mmCIF file of C-alpha atoms in Angstrom:
data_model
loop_
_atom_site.group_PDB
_atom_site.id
_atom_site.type_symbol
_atom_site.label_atom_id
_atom_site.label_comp_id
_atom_site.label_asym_id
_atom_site.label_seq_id
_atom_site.Cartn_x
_atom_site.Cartn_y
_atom_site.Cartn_z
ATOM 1 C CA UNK A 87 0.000 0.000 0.000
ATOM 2 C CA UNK A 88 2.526 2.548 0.459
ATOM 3 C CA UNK A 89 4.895 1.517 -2.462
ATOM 4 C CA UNK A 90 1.659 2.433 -4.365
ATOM 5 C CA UNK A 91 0.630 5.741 -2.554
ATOM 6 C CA UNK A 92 4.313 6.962 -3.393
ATOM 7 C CA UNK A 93 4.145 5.861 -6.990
ATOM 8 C CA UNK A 94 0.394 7.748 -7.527
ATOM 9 C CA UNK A 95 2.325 10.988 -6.058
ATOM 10 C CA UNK A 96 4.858 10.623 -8.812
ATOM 11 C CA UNK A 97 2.649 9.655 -11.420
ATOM 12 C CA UNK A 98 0.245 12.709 -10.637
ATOM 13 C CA UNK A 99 3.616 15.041 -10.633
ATOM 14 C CA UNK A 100 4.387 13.731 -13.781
ATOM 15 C CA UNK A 101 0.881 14.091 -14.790
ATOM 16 C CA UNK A 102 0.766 17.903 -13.919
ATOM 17 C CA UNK A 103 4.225 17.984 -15.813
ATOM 18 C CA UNK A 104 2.449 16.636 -18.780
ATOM 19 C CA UNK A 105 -0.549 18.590 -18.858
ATOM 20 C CA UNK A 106 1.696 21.970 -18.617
ATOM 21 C CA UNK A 107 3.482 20.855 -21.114
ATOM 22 C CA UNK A 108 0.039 20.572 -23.575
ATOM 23 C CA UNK A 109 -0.870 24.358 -22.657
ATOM 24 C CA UNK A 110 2.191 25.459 -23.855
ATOM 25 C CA UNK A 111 2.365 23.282 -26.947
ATOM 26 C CA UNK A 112 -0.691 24.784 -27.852
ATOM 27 C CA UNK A 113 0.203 28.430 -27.074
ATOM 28 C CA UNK A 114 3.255 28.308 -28.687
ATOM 29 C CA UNK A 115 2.210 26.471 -32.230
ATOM 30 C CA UNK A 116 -0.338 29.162 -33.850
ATOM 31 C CA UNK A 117 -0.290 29.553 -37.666
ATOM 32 C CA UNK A 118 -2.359 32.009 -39.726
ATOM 33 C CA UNK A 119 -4.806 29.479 -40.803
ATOM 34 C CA UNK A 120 -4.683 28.120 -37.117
ATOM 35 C CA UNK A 121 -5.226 31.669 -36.242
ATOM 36 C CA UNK A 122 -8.664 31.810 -38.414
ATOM 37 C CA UNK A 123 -9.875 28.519 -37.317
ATOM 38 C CA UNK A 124 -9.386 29.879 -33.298
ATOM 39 C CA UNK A 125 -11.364 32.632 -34.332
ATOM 40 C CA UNK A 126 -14.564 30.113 -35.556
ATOM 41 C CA UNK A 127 -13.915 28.025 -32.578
ATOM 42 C CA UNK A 128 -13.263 30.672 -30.059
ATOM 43 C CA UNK A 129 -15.497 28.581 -27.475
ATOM 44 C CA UNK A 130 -14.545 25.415 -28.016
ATOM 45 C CA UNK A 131 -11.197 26.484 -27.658
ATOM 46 C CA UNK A 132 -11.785 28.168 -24.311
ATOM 47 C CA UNK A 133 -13.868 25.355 -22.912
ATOM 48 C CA UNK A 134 -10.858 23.054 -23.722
ATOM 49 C CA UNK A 135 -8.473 25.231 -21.785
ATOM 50 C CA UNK A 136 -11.213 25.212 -18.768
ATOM 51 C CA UNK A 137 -11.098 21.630 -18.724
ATOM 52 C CA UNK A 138 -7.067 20.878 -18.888
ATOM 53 C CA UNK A 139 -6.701 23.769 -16.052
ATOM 54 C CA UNK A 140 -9.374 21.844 -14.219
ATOM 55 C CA UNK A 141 -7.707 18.252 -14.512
ATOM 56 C CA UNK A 142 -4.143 20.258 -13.198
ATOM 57 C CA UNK A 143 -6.564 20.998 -10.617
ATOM 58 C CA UNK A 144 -7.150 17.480 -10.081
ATOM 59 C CA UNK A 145 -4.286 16.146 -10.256
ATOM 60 C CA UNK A 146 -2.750 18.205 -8.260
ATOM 61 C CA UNK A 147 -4.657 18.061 -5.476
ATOM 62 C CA UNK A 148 -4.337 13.923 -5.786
ATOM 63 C CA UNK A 149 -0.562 14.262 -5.696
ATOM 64 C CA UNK A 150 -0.749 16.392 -2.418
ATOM 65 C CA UNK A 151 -3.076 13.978 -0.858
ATOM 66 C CA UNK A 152 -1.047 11.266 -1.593
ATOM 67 C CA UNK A 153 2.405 12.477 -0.403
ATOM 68 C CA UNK A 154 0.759 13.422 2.220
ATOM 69 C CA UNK A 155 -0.511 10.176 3.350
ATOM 70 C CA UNK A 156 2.789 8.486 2.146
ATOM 71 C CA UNK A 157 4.168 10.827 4.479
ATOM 72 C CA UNK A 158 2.092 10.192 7.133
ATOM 73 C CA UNK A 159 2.242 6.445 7.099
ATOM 74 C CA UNK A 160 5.774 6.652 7.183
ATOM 75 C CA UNK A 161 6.519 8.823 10.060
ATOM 76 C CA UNK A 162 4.659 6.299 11.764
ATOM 77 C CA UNK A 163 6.436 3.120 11.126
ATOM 78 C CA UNK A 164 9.151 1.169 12.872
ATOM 79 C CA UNK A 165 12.127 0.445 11.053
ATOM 80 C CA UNK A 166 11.692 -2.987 10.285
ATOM 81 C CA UNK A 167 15.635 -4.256 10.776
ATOM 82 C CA UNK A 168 14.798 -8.273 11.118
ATOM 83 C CA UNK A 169 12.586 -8.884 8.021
ATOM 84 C CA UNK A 170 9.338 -9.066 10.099
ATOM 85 C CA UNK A 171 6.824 -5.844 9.804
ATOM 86 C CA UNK A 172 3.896 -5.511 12.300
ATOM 87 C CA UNK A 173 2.343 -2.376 11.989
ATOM 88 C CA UNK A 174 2.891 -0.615 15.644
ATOM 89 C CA UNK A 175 5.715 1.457 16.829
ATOM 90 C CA UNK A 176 8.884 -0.034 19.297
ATOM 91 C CA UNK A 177 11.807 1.573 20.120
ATOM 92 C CA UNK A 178 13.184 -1.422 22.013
ATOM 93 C CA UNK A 179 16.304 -1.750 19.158
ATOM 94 C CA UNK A 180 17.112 2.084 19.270
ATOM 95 C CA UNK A 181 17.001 1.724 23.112
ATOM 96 C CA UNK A 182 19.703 -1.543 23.076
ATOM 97 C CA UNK A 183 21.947 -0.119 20.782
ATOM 98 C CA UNK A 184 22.535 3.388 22.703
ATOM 99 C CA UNK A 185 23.136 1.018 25.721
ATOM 100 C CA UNK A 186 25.480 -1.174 24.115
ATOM 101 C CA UNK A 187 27.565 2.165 22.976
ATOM 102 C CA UNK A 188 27.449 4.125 26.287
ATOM 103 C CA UNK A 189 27.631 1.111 28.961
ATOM 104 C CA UNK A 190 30.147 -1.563 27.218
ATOM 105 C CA UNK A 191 33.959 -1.043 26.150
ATOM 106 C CA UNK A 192 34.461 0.275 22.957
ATOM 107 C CA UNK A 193 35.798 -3.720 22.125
ATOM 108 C CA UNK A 194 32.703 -5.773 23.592
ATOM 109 C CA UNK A 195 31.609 -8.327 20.801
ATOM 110 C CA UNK A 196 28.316 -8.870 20.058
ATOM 111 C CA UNK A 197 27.543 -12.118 18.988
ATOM 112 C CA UNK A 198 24.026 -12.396 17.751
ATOM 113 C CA UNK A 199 22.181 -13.452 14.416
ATOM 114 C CA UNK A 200 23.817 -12.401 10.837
ATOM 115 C CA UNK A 201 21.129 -9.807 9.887
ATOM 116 C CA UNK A 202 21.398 -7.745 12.709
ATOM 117 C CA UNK A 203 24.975 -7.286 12.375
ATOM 118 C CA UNK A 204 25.294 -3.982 10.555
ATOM 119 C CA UNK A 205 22.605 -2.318 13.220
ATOM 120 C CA UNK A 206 24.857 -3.420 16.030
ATOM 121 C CA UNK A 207 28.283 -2.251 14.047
ATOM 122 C CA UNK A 208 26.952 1.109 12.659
ATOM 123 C CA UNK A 209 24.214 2.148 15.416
ATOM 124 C CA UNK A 210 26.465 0.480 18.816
ATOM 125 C CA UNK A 211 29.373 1.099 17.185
ATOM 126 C CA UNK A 212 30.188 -2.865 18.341
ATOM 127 C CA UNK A 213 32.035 -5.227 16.745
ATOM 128 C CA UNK A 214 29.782 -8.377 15.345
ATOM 129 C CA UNK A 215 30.510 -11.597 13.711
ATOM 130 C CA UNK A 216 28.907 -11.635 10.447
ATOM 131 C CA UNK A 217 26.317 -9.265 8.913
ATOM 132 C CA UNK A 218 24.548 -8.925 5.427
ATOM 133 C CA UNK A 219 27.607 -8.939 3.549
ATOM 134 C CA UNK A 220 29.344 -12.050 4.859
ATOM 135 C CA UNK A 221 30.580 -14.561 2.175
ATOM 136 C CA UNK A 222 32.479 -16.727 5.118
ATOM 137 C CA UNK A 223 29.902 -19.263 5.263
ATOM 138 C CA UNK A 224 32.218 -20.972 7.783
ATOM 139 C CA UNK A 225 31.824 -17.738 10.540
ATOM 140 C CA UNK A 226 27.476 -18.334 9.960
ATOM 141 C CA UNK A 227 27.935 -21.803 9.814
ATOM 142 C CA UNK A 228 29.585 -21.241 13.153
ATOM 143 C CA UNK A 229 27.108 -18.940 14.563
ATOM 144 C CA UNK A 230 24.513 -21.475 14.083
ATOM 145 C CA UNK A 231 26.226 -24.127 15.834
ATOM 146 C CA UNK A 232 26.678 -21.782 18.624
ATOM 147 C CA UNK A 233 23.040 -20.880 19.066
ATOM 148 C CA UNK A 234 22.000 -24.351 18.601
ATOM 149 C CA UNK A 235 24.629 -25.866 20.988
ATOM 150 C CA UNK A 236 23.627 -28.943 23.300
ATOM 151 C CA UNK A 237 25.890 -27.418 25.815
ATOM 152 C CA UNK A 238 27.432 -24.451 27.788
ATOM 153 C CA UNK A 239 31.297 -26.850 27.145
ATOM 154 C CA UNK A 240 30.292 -27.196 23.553
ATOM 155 C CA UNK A 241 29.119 -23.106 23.183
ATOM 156 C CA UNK A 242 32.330 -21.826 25.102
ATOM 157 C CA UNK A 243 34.684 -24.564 22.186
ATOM 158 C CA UNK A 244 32.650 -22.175 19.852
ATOM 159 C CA UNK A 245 33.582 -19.007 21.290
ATOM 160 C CA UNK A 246 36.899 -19.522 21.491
ATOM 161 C CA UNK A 247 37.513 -20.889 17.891
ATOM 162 C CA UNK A 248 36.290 -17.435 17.005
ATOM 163 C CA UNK A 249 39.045 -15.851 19.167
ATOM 164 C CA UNK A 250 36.238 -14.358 21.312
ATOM 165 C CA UNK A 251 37.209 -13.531 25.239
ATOM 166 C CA UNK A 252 35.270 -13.875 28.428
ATOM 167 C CA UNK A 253 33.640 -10.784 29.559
ATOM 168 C CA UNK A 254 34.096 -9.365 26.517
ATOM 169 C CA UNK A 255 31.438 -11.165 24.992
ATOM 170 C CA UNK A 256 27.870 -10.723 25.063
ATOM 171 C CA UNK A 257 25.335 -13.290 23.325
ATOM 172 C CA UNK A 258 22.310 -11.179 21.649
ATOM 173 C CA UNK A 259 18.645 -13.122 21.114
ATOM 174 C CA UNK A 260 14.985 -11.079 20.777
ATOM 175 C CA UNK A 261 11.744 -11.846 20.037
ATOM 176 C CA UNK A 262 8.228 -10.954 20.472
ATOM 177 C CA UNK A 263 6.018 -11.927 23.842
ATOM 178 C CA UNK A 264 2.392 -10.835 25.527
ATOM 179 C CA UNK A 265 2.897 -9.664 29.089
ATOM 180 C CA UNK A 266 0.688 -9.663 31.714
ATOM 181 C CA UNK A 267 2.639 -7.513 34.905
ATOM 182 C CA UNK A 268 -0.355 -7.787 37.000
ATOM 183 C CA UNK A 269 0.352 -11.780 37.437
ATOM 184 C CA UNK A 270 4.187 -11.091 36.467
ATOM 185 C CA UNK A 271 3.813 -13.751 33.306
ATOM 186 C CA UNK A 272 5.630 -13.464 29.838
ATOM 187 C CA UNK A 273 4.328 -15.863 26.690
ATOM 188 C CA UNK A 274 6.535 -15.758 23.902
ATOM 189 C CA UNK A 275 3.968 -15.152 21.095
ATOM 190 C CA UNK A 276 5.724 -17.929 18.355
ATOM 191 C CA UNK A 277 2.198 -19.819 16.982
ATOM 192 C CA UNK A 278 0.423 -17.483 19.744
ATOM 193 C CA UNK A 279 -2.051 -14.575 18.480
ATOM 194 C CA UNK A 280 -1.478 -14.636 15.415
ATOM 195 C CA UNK A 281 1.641 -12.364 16.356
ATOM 196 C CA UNK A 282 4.955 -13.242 13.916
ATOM 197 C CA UNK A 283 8.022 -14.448 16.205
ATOM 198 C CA UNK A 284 11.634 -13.442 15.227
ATOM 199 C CA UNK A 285 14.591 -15.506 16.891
ATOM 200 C CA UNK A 286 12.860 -18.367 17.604
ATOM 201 C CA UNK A 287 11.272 -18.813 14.113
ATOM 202 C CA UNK A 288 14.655 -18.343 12.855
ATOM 203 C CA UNK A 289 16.481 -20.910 15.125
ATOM 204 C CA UNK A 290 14.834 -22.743 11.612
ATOM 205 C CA UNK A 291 17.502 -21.689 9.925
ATOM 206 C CA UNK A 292 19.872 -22.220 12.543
ATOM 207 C CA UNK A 293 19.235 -26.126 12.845
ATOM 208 C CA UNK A 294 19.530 -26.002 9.216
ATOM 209 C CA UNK A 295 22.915 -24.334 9.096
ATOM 210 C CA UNK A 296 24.382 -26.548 11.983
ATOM 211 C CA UNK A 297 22.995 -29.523 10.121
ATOM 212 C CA UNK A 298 20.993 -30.543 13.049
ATOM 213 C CA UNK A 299 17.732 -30.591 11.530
ATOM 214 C CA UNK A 300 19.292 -34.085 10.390
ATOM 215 C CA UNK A 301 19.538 -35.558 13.345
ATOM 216 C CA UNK A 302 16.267 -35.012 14.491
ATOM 217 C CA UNK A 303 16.212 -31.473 16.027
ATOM 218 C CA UNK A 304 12.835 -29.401 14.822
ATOM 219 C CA UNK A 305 11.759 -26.134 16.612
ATOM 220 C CA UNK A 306 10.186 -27.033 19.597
ATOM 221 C CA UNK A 307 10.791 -30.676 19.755
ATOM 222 C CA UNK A 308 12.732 -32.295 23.122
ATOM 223 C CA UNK A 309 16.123 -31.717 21.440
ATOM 224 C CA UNK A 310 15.674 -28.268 20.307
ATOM 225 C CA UNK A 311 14.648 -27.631 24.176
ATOM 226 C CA UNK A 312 18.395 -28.737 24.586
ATOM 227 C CA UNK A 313 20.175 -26.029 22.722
ATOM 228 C CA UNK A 314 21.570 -22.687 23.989
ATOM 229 C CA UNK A 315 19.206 -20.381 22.727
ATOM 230 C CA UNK A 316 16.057 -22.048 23.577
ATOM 231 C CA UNK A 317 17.451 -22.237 27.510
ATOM 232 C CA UNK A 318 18.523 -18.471 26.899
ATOM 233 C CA UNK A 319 15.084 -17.524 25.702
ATOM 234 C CA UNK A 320 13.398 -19.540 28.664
ATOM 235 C CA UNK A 321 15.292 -18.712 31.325
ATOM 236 C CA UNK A 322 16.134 -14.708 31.038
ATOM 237 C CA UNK A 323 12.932 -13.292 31.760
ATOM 238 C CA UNK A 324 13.524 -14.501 35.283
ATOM 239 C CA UNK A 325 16.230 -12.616 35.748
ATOM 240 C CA UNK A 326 14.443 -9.432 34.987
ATOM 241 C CA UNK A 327 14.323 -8.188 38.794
ATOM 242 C CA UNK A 328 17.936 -8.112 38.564
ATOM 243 C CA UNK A 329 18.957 -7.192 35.279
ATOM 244 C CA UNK A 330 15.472 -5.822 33.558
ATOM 245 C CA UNK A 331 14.673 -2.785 32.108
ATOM 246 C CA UNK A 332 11.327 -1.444 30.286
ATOM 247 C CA UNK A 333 11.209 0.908 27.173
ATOM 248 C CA UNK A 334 9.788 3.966 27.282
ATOM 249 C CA UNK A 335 10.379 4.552 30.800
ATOM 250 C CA UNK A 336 6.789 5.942 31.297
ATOM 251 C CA UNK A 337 5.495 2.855 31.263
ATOM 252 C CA UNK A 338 7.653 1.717 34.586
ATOM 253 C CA UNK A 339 4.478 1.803 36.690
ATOM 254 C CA UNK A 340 2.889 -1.120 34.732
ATOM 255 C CA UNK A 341 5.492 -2.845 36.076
ATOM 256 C CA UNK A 342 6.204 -1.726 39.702
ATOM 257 C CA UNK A 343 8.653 -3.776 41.661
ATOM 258 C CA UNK A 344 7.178 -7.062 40.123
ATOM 259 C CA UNK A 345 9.470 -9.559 38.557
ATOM 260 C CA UNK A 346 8.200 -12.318 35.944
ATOM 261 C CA UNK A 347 6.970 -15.229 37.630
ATOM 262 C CA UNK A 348 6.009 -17.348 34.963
ATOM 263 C CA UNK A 349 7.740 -17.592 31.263
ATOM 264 C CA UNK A 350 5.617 -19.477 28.471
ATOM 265 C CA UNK A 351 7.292 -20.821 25.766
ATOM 266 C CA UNK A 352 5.398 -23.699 22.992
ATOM 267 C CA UNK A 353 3.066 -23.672 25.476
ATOM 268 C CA UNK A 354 4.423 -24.793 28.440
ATOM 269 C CA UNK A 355 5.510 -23.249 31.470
ATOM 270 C CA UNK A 356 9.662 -22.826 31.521
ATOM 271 C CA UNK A 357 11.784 -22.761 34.589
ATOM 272 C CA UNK A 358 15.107 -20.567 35.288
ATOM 273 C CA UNK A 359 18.124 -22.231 34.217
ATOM 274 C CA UNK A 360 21.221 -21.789 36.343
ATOM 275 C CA UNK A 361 24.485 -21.311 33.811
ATOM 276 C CA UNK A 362 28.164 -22.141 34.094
ATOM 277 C CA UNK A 363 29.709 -19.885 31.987
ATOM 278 C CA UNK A 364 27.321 -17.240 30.731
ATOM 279 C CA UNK A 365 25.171 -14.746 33.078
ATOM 280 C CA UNK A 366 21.690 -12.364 31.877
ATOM 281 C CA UNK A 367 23.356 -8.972 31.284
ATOM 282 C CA UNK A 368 20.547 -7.032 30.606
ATOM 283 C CA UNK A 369 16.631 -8.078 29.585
ATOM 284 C CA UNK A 370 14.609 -4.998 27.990
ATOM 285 C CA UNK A 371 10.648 -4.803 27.729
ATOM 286 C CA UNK A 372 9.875 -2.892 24.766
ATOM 287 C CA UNK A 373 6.009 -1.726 25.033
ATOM 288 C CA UNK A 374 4.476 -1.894 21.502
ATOM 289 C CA UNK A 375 2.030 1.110 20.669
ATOM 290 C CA UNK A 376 -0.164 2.336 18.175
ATOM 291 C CA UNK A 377 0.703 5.723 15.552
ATOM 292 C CA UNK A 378 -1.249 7.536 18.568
ATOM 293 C CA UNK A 379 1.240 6.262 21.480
ATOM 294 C CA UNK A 380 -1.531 3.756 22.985
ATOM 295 C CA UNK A 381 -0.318 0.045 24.538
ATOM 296 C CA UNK A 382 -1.309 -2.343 21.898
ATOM 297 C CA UNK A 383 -2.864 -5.209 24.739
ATOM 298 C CA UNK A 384 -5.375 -8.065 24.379
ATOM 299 C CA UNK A 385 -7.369 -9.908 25.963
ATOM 300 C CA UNK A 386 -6.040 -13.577 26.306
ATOM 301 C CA UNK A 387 -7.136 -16.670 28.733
ATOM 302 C CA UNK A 388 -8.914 -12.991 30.839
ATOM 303 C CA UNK A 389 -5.939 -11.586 31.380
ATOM 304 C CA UNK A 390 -5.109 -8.300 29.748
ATOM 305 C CA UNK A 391 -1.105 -9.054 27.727
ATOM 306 C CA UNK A 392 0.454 -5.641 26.084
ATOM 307 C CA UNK A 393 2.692 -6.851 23.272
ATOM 308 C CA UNK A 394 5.931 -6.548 23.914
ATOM 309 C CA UNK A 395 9.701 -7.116 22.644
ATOM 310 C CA UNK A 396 11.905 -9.098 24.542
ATOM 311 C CA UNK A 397 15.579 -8.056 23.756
ATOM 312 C CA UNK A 398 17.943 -10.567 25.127
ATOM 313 C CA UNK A 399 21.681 -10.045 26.110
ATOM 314 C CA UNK A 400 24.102 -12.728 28.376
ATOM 315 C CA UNK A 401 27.662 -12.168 29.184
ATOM 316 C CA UNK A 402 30.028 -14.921 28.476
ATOM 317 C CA UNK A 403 31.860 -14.980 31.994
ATOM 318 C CA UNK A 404 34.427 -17.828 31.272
#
């Protein structure tokens, strides 16, 4: 829809350009006999001018309306940065990245997901492990066998083949959740609402990339509930008393002093995991809200959930 509301504004500018350009054909090309015939068609002549100035009129006002409305529905979009579009704003990413540049050294890695390299590199000014333009299918290969480790011993050989050091590392995951902070529970939203999931619908591709979807791991299943990023995902929330923050800040007083009691993930209730080498180093609630600024929330088991986005980071503490 707004691909097409930009092209009508162009196509109507063009259109005006066009339609000037016929006036002033016709102005410019008199001849004597032309100059007889106007005089025999006087008012036909006149009543075609009166009808080109009023399709200028037209058009032009079309063109307005529809750069206006381009405008408008873009000023109040999200940059989508993770190929998923849902039409709310969150300012969750924007949030994480000024964090990561004004609360880590200037040589923290990030390790976290190919396609979100570039936003951490250019907007944290982080280092990252691969991003759009990686051809070292070796360092995603990697990456993937990292997130969709079988364990901490296994993630940390990863780590280190990469030349990555502890505490200098932090692991990145996000994805999309309803949150109730009455009862202090979290549901990630993957099959749930009809709301599109991020991370954990593209551990997919991870499995794939490690080769694991071989031998029998599947999103979900009793060995994907095994790997690293599926015991990141399910155990982080609980940590958010310690290490949890909530974007915008004016929504703080949803929250209160309540931690998350209860995480939901493929519909079952998840329980903190205690880790060896890696610790939560910060777990952000980004509120979702409409072009107007209202919580997006529904209704769900009769509990009120505000959609939210979870944004994810552990510290790899050797």
């Amino acid at each position: 829809m707004l691909y097409f509301l930009q092209i009508s504004s162009v196509t109507g500018i063009l259109a005006i350009a066009a339609a000037i350009g016929l006036v002033t054909t016709r102005k410019a090309s008199g001849s004597p006999h032309q100059t007889r015939v106007k005089r025999t068609q006087h008012g036909s002549s006149e009543l075609r001018m009166a009808a080109t100035g009023a399709l200028f009129i037209v058009i032009l006002v079309a063109a307005i309306i529809g750069a206006r409305t381009t405008y408008a529905m873009m000023s109040g979009q999200v940059a989508t940065i993770t190929g998923y579009g849902i039409n709310a704003q969150q300012y969750g990413w924007l949030y994480m990245l000024d964090l990561l540049d004004r609360d880590t050294p200037s040589d923290t890695v990030v390790v976290a997901w190919w396609d979100y390299g570039y936003w951490i590199s250019v907007g944290a000014h982080r280092p990252t492990l691969a991003d759009g333009a990686t051809i070292n299918s070796t360092q995603i290969r990697m990456l993937a066998e990292f997130y969709t480790a079988t364990s901490e011993d296994e993630a940390v050989k990863i780590l280190e083949k990469l030349h990555l050091k502890p505490d200098k590392t932090l692991i990145f995951i996000h994805d999309n959740a309803l949150y109730d902070p009455k009862n202090g529970d979290l549901a990630y939203v993957i099959g749930l609402a009809g709301f599109p999931s991020i991370d954990i619908a593209k551990s997919w591709a991870m499995l794939h990339i490690a080769g694991k979807d071989k031998i029998g791991f599947t999103v979900g299943n009793d060995k994907y509930k095994q790997t690293i990023i599926y015991k990141m995902f399910a155990s982080a929330p609980y940590s958010f008393g310690d290490v949890g923050t909530v974007f915008p800040q004016k929504y703080l007083q949803l929250v209160g002093t309540k931690t998350i009691e209860s995480v939901t993930l493929f519909g079952e209730k998840t329980k903190p995991i205690e880790f060896k080498h890696f610790k939560p180093y910060k777990v952000i609630i980004s509120f979702y809200t409409d072009s107007k600024g209202r919580l997006l929330a529904v209704n769900y088991g009769g509990n009120i959930y505000y959609l939210v986005q979870v944004l994810i980071l552990y510290k790899w503490i050797g």
